Amino acid sequence: MVQTETLVSSIVKGIQEKKGSNIVVADLSSIDGAICRQFVICQGGSPTQVEAITESIGDTVRKDMDEKPARVAGLENAQWVAMDYGDVLVHVFLPDVRQYYDLEHLWADAPLTHIPDD
């Protein structure tokens, strides 16, 4: 669990490096059948920023923890990019796409932690 928390902290740091906003961490660890332990959700103001945030997360986690995502999907449009770190899934959205999918409320039982914007 400590490794998961460290990974989430590193991901958040990578998001903040590129001014990603509205960061929410959903704790799915106590939900049966959940696909991971944590969801980290954030947004960027343009496809270019979404791409920059994704790259920053990858660089920061690689530097801090020597880990790479198992898979990254969505970079071709950069409207919703998903990064799979096993226990942690990261979602970087454009604001309107984030609002449409509303992942924060997909699991109503998951406690949410809102990280203040820098």
mmCIF file of N, CA and C in Angstrom:
data_model
loop_
_atom_site.group_PDB
_atom_site.id
_atom_site.type_symbol
_atom_site.label_atom_id
_atom_site.label_comp_id
_atom_site.label_asym_id
_atom_site.label_seq_id
_atom_site.Cartn_x
_atom_site.Cartn_y
_atom_site.Cartn_z
ATOM 1 N N MET A 1 0.818 -1.203 0.000
ATOM 2 C CA MET A 1 0.000 0.000 0.000
ATOM 3 C C MET A 1 0.858 1.262 0.000
ATOM 4 N N VAL A 2 2.008 1.215 0.712
ATOM 5 C CA VAL A 2 2.912 2.364 0.755
ATOM 6 C C VAL A 2 3.408 2.679 -0.650
ATOM 7 N N GLN A 3 3.731 1.639 -1.422
ATOM 8 C CA GLN A 3 4.199 1.847 -2.793
ATOM 9 C C GLN A 3 3.114 2.520 -3.632
ATOM 10 N N THR A 4 1.856 2.132 -3.454
ATOM 11 C CA THR A 4 0.758 2.750 -4.192
ATOM 12 C C THR A 4 0.639 4.223 -3.828
ATOM 13 N N GLU A 5 0.739 4.539 -2.548
ATOM 14 C CA GLU A 5 0.656 5.948 -2.116
ATOM 15 C C GLU A 5 1.814 6.762 -2.667
ATOM 16 N N THR A 6 2.999 6.183 -2.690
ATOM 17 C CA THR A 6 4.170 6.867 -3.250
ATOM 18 C C THR A 6 3.984 7.098 -4.742
ATOM 19 N N LEU A 7 3.440 6.101 -5.432
ATOM 20 C CA LEU A 7 3.166 6.221 -6.862
ATOM 21 C C LEU A 7 2.158 7.341 -7.120
ATOM 22 N N VAL A 8 1.093 7.389 -6.340
ATOM 23 C CA VAL A 8 0.084 8.452 -6.503
ATOM 24 C C VAL A 8 0.726 9.823 -6.277
ATOM 25 N N SER A 9 1.563 9.947 -5.262
ATOM 26 C CA SER A 9 2.238 11.227 -4.993
ATOM 27 C C SER A 9 3.123 11.645 -6.165
ATOM 28 N N SER A 10 3.818 10.706 -6.746
ATOM 29 C CA SER A 10 4.676 10.989 -7.886
ATOM 30 C C SER A 10 3.851 11.408 -9.102
ATOM 31 N N ILE A 11 2.722 10.741 -9.318
ATOM 32 C CA ILE A 11 1.822 11.081 -10.422
ATOM 33 C C ILE A 11 1.291 12.500 -10.242
ATOM 34 N N VAL A 12 0.852 12.821 -9.033
ATOM 35 C CA VAL A 12 0.322 14.166 -8.748
ATOM 36 C C VAL A 12 1.406 15.214 -8.997
ATOM 37 N N LYS A 13 2.625 14.911 -8.596
ATOM 38 C CA LYS A 13 3.740 15.845 -8.825
ATOM 39 C C LYS A 13 3.923 16.090 -10.330
ATOM 40 N N GLY A 14 3.857 15.030 -11.115
ATOM 41 C CA GLY A 14 3.980 15.153 -12.572
ATOM 42 C C GLY A 14 2.866 15.984 -13.176
ATOM 43 N N ILE A 15 1.658 15.820 -12.655
ATOM 44 C CA ILE A 15 0.513 16.615 -13.132
ATOM 45 C C ILE A 15 0.738 18.088 -12.817
ATOM 46 N N GLN A 16 1.142 18.364 -11.592
ATOM 47 C CA GLN A 16 1.325 19.750 -11.154
ATOM 48 C C GLN A 16 2.463 20.441 -11.888
ATOM 49 N N GLU A 17 3.475 19.677 -12.326
ATOM 50 C CA GLU A 17 4.593 20.254 -13.090
ATOM 51 C C GLU A 17 4.103 20.967 -14.341
ATOM 52 N N LYS A 18 3.045 20.458 -14.941
ATOM 53 C CA LYS A 18 2.514 21.026 -16.189
ATOM 54 C C LYS A 18 1.174 21.732 -15.973
ATOM 55 N N LYS A 19 0.929 22.116 -14.733
ATOM 56 C CA LYS A 19 -0.259 22.907 -14.371
ATOM 57 C C LYS A 19 -1.566 22.192 -14.681
ATOM 58 N N GLY A 20 -1.562 20.860 -14.552
ATOM 59 C CA GLY A 20 -2.818 20.131 -14.648
ATOM 60 C C GLY A 20 -3.719 20.580 -13.502
ATOM 61 N N SER A 21 -5.020 20.565 -13.709
ATOM 62 C CA SER A 21 -5.923 21.112 -12.697
ATOM 63 C C SER A 21 -7.013 20.121 -12.303
ATOM 64 N N ASN A 22 -7.723 20.491 -11.243
ATOM 65 C CA ASN A 22 -8.871 19.721 -10.758
ATOM 66 C C ASN A 22 -8.492 18.251 -10.540
ATOM 67 N N ILE A 23 -7.419 18.029 -9.780
ATOM 68 C CA ILE A 23 -6.907 16.670 -9.539
ATOM 69 C C ILE A 23 -7.759 15.996 -8.461
ATOM 70 N N VAL A 24 -8.224 14.801 -8.782
ATOM 71 C CA VAL A 24 -9.018 14.004 -7.849
ATOM 72 C C VAL A 24 -8.425 12.596 -7.797
ATOM 73 N N VAL A 25 -8.275 12.077 -6.577
ATOM 74 C CA VAL A 25 -7.833 10.701 -6.394
ATOM 75 C C VAL A 25 -9.011 9.923 -5.811
ATOM 76 N N ALA A 26 -9.433 8.893 -6.531
ATOM 77 C CA ALA A 26 -10.524 8.029 -6.077
ATOM 78 C C ALA A 26 -9.903 6.752 -5.519
ATOM 79 N N ASP A 27 -10.209 6.449 -4.265
ATOM 80 C CA ASP A 27 -9.680 5.259 -3.600
ATOM 81 C C ASP A 27 -10.646 4.096 -3.811
ATOM 82 N N LEU A 28 -10.244 3.175 -4.671
ATOM 83 C CA LEU A 28 -11.094 2.025 -5.001
ATOM 84 C C LEU A 28 -10.675 0.762 -4.251
ATOM 85 N N SER A 29 -9.715 0.899 -3.333
ATOM 86 C CA SER A 29 -9.128 -0.277 -2.694
ATOM 87 C C SER A 29 -10.115 -1.122 -1.896
ATOM 88 N N SER A 30 -11.182 -0.533 -1.411
ATOM 89 C CA SER A 30 -12.142 -1.320 -0.625
ATOM 90 C C SER A 30 -13.370 -1.743 -1.438
ATOM 91 N N ILE A 31 -13.314 -1.541 -2.741
ATOM 92 C CA ILE A 31 -14.455 -1.884 -3.593
ATOM 93 C C ILE A 31 -14.177 -3.217 -4.296
ATOM 94 N N ASP A 32 -15.032 -4.201 -4.027
ATOM 95 C CA ASP A 32 -14.879 -5.517 -4.659
ATOM 96 C C ASP A 32 -15.018 -5.400 -6.171
ATOM 97 N N GLY A 33 -14.113 -6.044 -6.874
ATOM 98 C CA GLY A 33 -14.199 -6.075 -8.331
ATOM 99 C C GLY A 33 -13.631 -4.850 -9.025
ATOM 100 N N ALA A 34 -13.076 -3.910 -8.292
ATOM 101 C CA ALA A 34 -12.499 -2.726 -8.917
ATOM 102 C C ALA A 34 -11.268 -3.137 -9.732
ATOM 103 N N ILE A 35 -11.028 -2.432 -10.820
ATOM 104 C CA ILE A 35 -9.944 -2.796 -11.728
ATOM 105 C C ILE A 35 -8.570 -2.332 -11.252
ATOM 106 N N CYS A 36 -8.547 -1.481 -10.230
ATOM 107 C CA CYS A 36 -7.280 -0.997 -9.670
ATOM 108 C C CYS A 36 -7.537 -0.516 -8.242
ATOM 109 N N ARG A 37 -6.473 -0.053 -7.567
ATOM 110 C CA ARG A 37 -6.615 0.437 -6.195
ATOM 111 C C ARG A 37 -6.938 1.936 -6.159
ATOM 112 N N GLN A 38 -6.393 2.685 -7.126
ATOM 113 C CA GLN A 38 -6.575 4.138 -7.139
ATOM 114 C C GLN A 38 -6.810 4.617 -8.570
ATOM 115 N N PHE A 39 -7.657 5.607 -8.709
ATOM 116 C CA PHE A 39 -7.830 6.361 -9.950
ATOM 117 C C PHE A 39 -7.297 7.755 -9.667
ATOM 118 N N VAL A 40 -6.461 8.283 -10.536
ATOM 119 C CA VAL A 40 -6.061 9.681 -10.463
ATOM 120 C C VAL A 40 -6.631 10.352 -11.707
ATOM 121 N N ILE A 41 -7.420 11.396 -11.489
ATOM 122 C CA ILE A 41 -8.114 12.072 -12.578
ATOM 123 C C ILE A 41 -7.725 13.544 -12.552
ATOM 124 N N CYS A 42 -7.436 14.095 -13.728
ATOM 125 C CA CYS A 42 -7.119 15.517 -13.808
ATOM 126 C C CYS A 42 -7.494 16.018 -15.195
ATOM 127 N N GLN A 43 -7.252 17.307 -15.418
ATOM 128 C CA GLN A 43 -7.556 17.860 -16.734
ATOM 129 C C GLN A 43 -6.536 18.897 -17.145
ATOM 130 N N GLY A 44 -6.451 19.055 -18.472
ATOM 131 C CA GLY A 44 -5.648 20.096 -19.087
ATOM 132 C C GLY A 44 -6.548 20.922 -19.986
ATOM 133 N N GLY A 45 -6.147 22.134 -20.278
ATOM 134 C CA GLY A 45 -6.996 23.064 -21.022
ATOM 135 C C GLY A 45 -7.006 22.884 -22.526
ATOM 136 N N SER A 46 -6.079 22.092 -23.063
ATOM 137 C CA SER A 46 -5.992 21.879 -24.514
ATOM 138 C C SER A 46 -5.368 20.509 -24.764
ATOM 139 N N PRO A 47 -5.521 19.983 -25.994
ATOM 140 C CA PRO A 47 -4.863 18.706 -26.295
ATOM 141 C C PRO A 47 -3.341 18.774 -26.086
ATOM 142 N N THR A 48 -2.747 19.902 -26.378
ATOM 143 C CA THR A 48 -1.305 20.060 -26.177
ATOM 144 C C THR A 48 -0.952 19.939 -24.698
ATOM 145 N N GLN A 49 -1.760 20.551 -23.820
ATOM 146 C CA GLN A 49 -1.492 20.454 -22.389
ATOM 147 C C GLN A 49 -1.753 19.039 -21.882
ATOM 148 N N VAL A 50 -2.795 18.384 -22.369
ATOM 149 C CA VAL A 50 -3.076 16.990 -21.979
ATOM 150 C C VAL A 50 -1.866 16.117 -22.320
ATOM 151 N N GLU A 51 -1.303 16.313 -23.499
ATOM 152 C CA GLU A 51 -0.127 15.560 -23.921
ATOM 153 C C GLU A 51 1.078 15.880 -23.027
ATOM 154 N N ALA A 52 1.269 17.156 -22.711
ATOM 155 C CA ALA A 52 2.393 17.571 -21.860
ATOM 156 C C ALA A 52 2.260 16.997 -20.446
ATOM 157 N N ILE A 53 1.042 16.984 -19.916
ATOM 158 C CA ILE A 53 0.802 16.411 -18.583
ATOM 159 C C ILE A 53 1.134 14.919 -18.602
ATOM 160 N N THR A 54 0.680 14.221 -19.628
ATOM 161 C CA THR A 54 0.942 12.782 -19.757
ATOM 162 C C THR A 54 2.442 12.516 -19.787
ATOM 163 N N GLU A 55 3.166 13.289 -20.577
ATOM 164 C CA GLU A 55 4.623 13.128 -20.670
ATOM 165 C C GLU A 55 5.295 13.431 -19.332
ATOM 166 N N SER A 56 4.824 14.464 -18.645
ATOM 167 C CA SER A 56 5.390 14.840 -17.354
ATOM 168 C C SER A 56 5.170 13.740 -16.311
ATOM 169 N N ILE A 57 3.980 13.147 -16.300
ATOM 170 C CA ILE A 57 3.700 12.037 -15.378
ATOM 171 C C ILE A 57 4.685 10.897 -15.646
ATOM 172 N N GLY A 58 4.824 10.509 -16.911
ATOM 173 C CA GLY A 58 5.730 9.423 -17.264
ATOM 174 C C GLY A 58 7.159 9.707 -16.833
ATOM 175 N N ASP A 59 7.631 10.934 -17.098
ATOM 176 C CA ASP A 59 9.004 11.313 -16.732
ATOM 177 C C ASP A 59 9.198 11.328 -15.216
ATOM 178 N N THR A 60 8.228 11.895 -14.496
ATOM 179 C CA THR A 60 8.344 12.022 -13.044
ATOM 180 C C THR A 60 8.335 10.654 -12.369
ATOM 181 N N VAL A 61 7.423 9.792 -12.766
ATOM 182 C CA VAL A 61 7.339 8.453 -12.161
ATOM 183 C C VAL A 61 8.589 7.637 -12.505
ATOM 184 N N ARG A 62 9.074 7.775 -13.721
ATOM 185 C CA ARG A 62 10.288 7.051 -14.108
ATOM 186 C C ARG A 62 11.476 7.519 -13.261
ATOM 187 N N LYS A 63 11.574 8.838 -13.047
ATOM 188 C CA LYS A 63 12.667 9.400 -12.257
ATOM 189 C C LYS A 63 12.531 9.029 -10.777
ATOM 190 N N ASP A 64 11.329 9.173 -10.221
ATOM 191 C CA ASP A 64 11.107 8.937 -8.789
ATOM 192 C C ASP A 64 11.104 7.464 -8.404
ATOM 193 N N MET A 65 10.528 6.621 -9.269
ATOM 194 C CA MET A 65 10.270 5.235 -8.872
ATOM 195 C C MET A 65 10.810 4.189 -9.848
ATOM 196 N N ASP A 66 11.430 4.655 -10.932
ATOM 197 C CA ASP A 66 11.955 3.748 -11.943
ATOM 198 C C ASP A 66 10.855 2.825 -12.479
ATOM 199 N N GLU A 67 9.685 3.408 -12.718
ATOM 200 C CA GLU A 67 8.533 2.656 -13.242
ATOM 201 C C GLU A 67 8.042 3.301 -14.525
ATOM 202 N N LYS A 68 7.527 2.457 -15.408
ATOM 203 C CA LYS A 68 6.892 2.934 -16.638
ATOM 204 C C LYS A 68 5.467 2.406 -16.661
ATOM 205 N N PRO A 69 4.556 3.139 -17.309
ATOM 206 C CA PRO A 69 3.191 2.606 -17.414
ATOM 207 C C PRO A 69 3.163 1.352 -18.291
ATOM 208 N N ALA A 70 2.307 0.418 -17.933
ATOM 209 C CA ALA A 70 2.143 -0.794 -18.743
ATOM 210 C C ALA A 70 1.552 -0.438 -20.106
ATOM 211 N N ARG A 71 0.709 0.602 -20.105
ATOM 212 C CA ARG A 71 0.037 1.013 -21.346
ATOM 213 C C ARG A 71 -0.390 2.465 -21.225
ATOM 214 N N VAL A 72 -0.321 3.174 -22.354
ATOM 215 C CA VAL A 72 -0.834 4.538 -22.459
ATOM 216 C C VAL A 72 -1.746 4.563 -23.679
ATOM 217 N N ALA A 73 -2.986 5.022 -23.505
ATOM 218 C CA ALA A 73 -3.937 5.058 -24.605
ATOM 219 C C ALA A 73 -4.559 6.445 -24.709
ATOM 220 N N GLY A 74 -4.805 6.876 -25.940
ATOM 221 C CA GLY A 74 -5.515 8.126 -26.167
ATOM 222 C C GLY A 74 -4.659 9.293 -26.612
ATOM 223 N N LEU A 75 -3.359 9.091 -26.760
ATOM 224 C CA LEU A 75 -2.490 10.211 -27.148
ATOM 225 C C LEU A 75 -2.765 10.725 -28.559
ATOM 226 N N GLU A 76 -3.333 9.866 -29.410
ATOM 227 C CA GLU A 76 -3.570 10.313 -30.787
ATOM 228 C C GLU A 76 -4.541 11.496 -30.856
ATOM 229 N N ASN A 77 -5.535 11.551 -29.981
ATOM 230 C CA ASN A 77 -6.483 12.683 -29.942
ATOM 231 C C ASN A 77 -6.166 13.638 -28.807
ATOM 232 N N ALA A 78 -5.581 13.111 -27.737
ATOM 233 C CA ALA A 78 -5.249 13.866 -26.529
ATOM 234 C C ALA A 78 -6.471 14.599 -25.952
ATOM 235 N N GLN A 79 -7.621 13.932 -26.002
ATOM 236 C CA GLN A 79 -8.825 14.450 -25.335
ATOM 237 C C GLN A 79 -9.035 13.718 -24.015
ATOM 238 N N TRP A 80 -8.670 12.441 -24.005
ATOM 239 C CA TRP A 80 -8.703 11.603 -22.805
ATOM 240 C C TRP A 80 -7.554 10.609 -22.933
ATOM 241 N N VAL A 81 -6.554 10.769 -22.097
ATOM 242 C CA VAL A 81 -5.420 9.855 -22.107
ATOM 243 C C VAL A 81 -5.483 9.026 -20.829
ATOM 244 N N ALA A 82 -5.350 7.723 -20.982
ATOM 245 C CA ALA A 82 -5.330 6.809 -19.837
ATOM 246 C C ALA A 82 -3.941 6.188 -19.738
ATOM 247 N N MET A 83 -3.414 6.171 -18.509
ATOM 248 C CA MET A 83 -2.105 5.568 -18.231
ATOM 249 C C MET A 83 -2.311 4.469 -17.192
ATOM 250 N N ASP A 84 -1.802 3.276 -17.486
ATOM 251 C CA ASP A 84 -1.997 2.125 -16.610
ATOM 252 C C ASP A 84 -0.703 1.813 -15.868
ATOM 253 N N TYR A 85 -0.721 2.062 -14.558
ATOM 254 C CA TYR A 85 0.405 1.720 -13.688
ATOM 255 C C TYR A 85 0.060 0.528 -12.793
ATOM 256 N N GLY A 86 -0.835 -0.338 -13.246
ATOM 257 C CA GLY A 86 -1.210 -1.526 -12.472
ATOM 258 C C GLY A 86 -2.190 -1.186 -11.368
ATOM 259 N N ASP A 87 -1.686 -0.881 -10.178
ATOM 260 C CA ASP A 87 -2.551 -0.521 -9.060
ATOM 261 C C ASP A 87 -3.180 0.864 -9.198
ATOM 262 N N VAL A 88 -2.612 1.679 -10.089
ATOM 263 C CA VAL A 88 -3.088 3.053 -10.259
ATOM 264 C C VAL A 88 -3.359 3.318 -11.740
ATOM 265 N N LEU A 89 -4.563 3.790 -12.031
ATOM 266 C CA LEU A 89 -4.898 4.239 -13.378
ATOM 267 C C LEU A 89 -4.997 5.756 -13.362
ATOM 268 N N VAL A 90 -4.379 6.390 -14.351
ATOM 269 C CA VAL A 90 -4.380 7.843 -14.457
ATOM 270 C C VAL A 90 -5.203 8.234 -15.674
ATOM 271 N N HIS A 91 -6.058 9.236 -15.498
ATOM 272 C CA HIS A 91 -6.884 9.748 -16.587
ATOM 273 C C HIS A 91 -6.653 11.245 -16.705
ATOM 274 N N VAL A 92 -6.216 11.673 -17.879
ATOM 275 C CA VAL A 92 -5.980 13.089 -18.154
ATOM 276 C C VAL A 92 -6.966 13.495 -19.239
ATOM 277 N N PHE A 93 -7.847 14.431 -18.899
ATOM 278 C CA PHE A 93 -8.960 14.804 -19.770
ATOM 279 C C PHE A 93 -8.897 16.252 -20.240
ATOM 280 N N LEU A 94 -9.596 16.524 -21.325
ATOM 281 C CA LEU A 94 -10.049 17.879 -21.618
ATOM 282 C C LEU A 94 -11.301 18.099 -20.767
ATOM 283 N N PRO A 95 -11.592 19.332 -20.339
ATOM 284 C CA PRO A 95 -12.708 19.559 -19.403
ATOM 285 C C PRO A 95 -14.064 19.018 -19.863
ATOM 286 N N ASP A 96 -14.448 19.227 -21.130
ATOM 287 C CA ASP A 96 -15.778 18.777 -21.570
ATOM 288 C C ASP A 96 -15.864 17.255 -21.641
ATOM 289 N N VAL A 97 -14.780 16.589 -21.998
ATOM 290 C CA VAL A 97 -14.763 15.124 -22.055
ATOM 291 C C VAL A 97 -14.833 14.565 -20.633
ATOM 292 N N ARG A 98 -14.111 15.199 -19.718
ATOM 293 C CA ARG A 98 -14.160 14.768 -18.315
ATOM 294 C C ARG A 98 -15.572 14.888 -17.763
ATOM 295 N N GLN A 99 -16.210 15.988 -18.035
ATOM 296 C CA GLN A 99 -17.576 16.203 -17.536
ATOM 297 C C GLN A 99 -18.529 15.161 -18.112
ATOM 298 N N TYR A 100 -18.371 14.832 -19.378
ATOM 299 C CA TYR A 100 -19.248 13.867 -20.031
ATOM 300 C C TYR A 100 -19.127 12.476 -19.388
ATOM 301 N N TYR A 101 -17.908 12.010 -19.172
ATOM 302 C CA TYR A 101 -17.703 10.658 -18.632
ATOM 303 C C TYR A 101 -17.830 10.582 -17.112
ATOM 304 N N ASP A 102 -17.572 11.664 -16.417
ATOM 305 C CA ASP A 102 -17.790 11.776 -14.968
ATOM 306 C C ASP A 102 -17.269 10.564 -14.190
ATOM 307 N N LEU A 103 -15.995 10.220 -14.425
ATOM 308 C CA LEU A 103 -15.405 9.037 -13.788
ATOM 309 C C LEU A 103 -15.391 9.117 -12.262
ATOM 310 N N GLU A 104 -15.298 10.336 -11.726
ATOM 311 C CA GLU A 104 -15.257 10.474 -10.270
ATOM 312 C C GLU A 104 -16.453 9.820 -9.597
ATOM 313 N N HIS A 105 -17.577 9.789 -10.287
ATOM 314 C CA HIS A 105 -18.804 9.272 -9.673
ATOM 315 C C HIS A 105 -19.219 7.909 -10.213
ATOM 316 N N LEU A 106 -18.324 7.278 -10.963
ATOM 317 C CA LEU A 106 -18.604 5.950 -11.502
ATOM 318 C C LEU A 106 -18.793 4.938 -10.376
ATOM 319 N N TRP A 107 -17.949 5.055 -9.336
ATOM 320 C CA TRP A 107 -18.084 4.220 -8.147
ATOM 321 C C TRP A 107 -18.503 5.134 -7.003
ATOM 322 N N ALA A 108 -19.763 5.121 -6.672
ATOM 323 C CA ALA A 108 -20.295 6.035 -5.651
ATOM 324 C C ALA A 108 -19.686 5.770 -4.275
ATOM 325 N N ASP A 109 -19.200 4.557 -4.040
ATOM 326 C CA ASP A 109 -18.635 4.192 -2.740
ATOM 327 C C ASP A 109 -17.190 4.639 -2.545
ATOM 328 N N ALA A 110 -16.543 5.079 -3.611
ATOM 329 C CA ALA A 110 -15.117 5.405 -3.528
ATOM 330 C C ALA A 110 -14.896 6.759 -2.864
ATOM 331 N N PRO A 111 -14.097 6.804 -1.788
ATOM 332 C CA PRO A 111 -13.756 8.100 -1.205
ATOM 333 C C PRO A 111 -12.899 8.907 -2.189
ATOM 334 N N LEU A 112 -13.215 10.186 -2.314
ATOM 335 C CA LEU A 112 -12.492 11.072 -3.227
ATOM 336 C C LEU A 112 -11.623 12.047 -2.450
ATOM 337 N N THR A 113 -10.409 12.251 -2.922
ATOM 338 C CA THR A 113 -9.521 13.262 -2.361
ATOM 339 C C THR A 113 -9.275 14.303 -3.442
ATOM 340 N N HIS A 114 -9.624 15.535 -3.164
ATOM 341 C CA HIS A 114 -9.415 16.632 -4.113
ATOM 342 C C HIS A 114 -8.095 17.318 -3.774
ATOM 343 N N ILE A 115 -7.194 17.385 -4.744
ATOM 344 C CA ILE A 115 -5.893 18.025 -4.553
ATOM 345 C C ILE A 115 -6.018 19.478 -5.021
ATOM 346 N N PRO A 116 -5.705 20.441 -4.167
ATOM 347 C CA PRO A 116 -5.828 21.845 -4.572
ATOM 348 C C PRO A 116 -4.903 22.181 -5.740
ATOM 349 N N ASP A 117 -5.386 23.028 -6.645
ATOM 350 C CA ASP A 117 -4.546 23.497 -7.745
ATOM 351 C C ASP A 117 -3.435 24.360 -7.196
ATOM 352 N N ASP A 118 -2.269 24.265 -7.815
ATOM 353 C CA ASP A 118 -1.149 25.118 -7.394
ATOM 354 C C ASP A 118 -1.366 26.550 -7.835
#
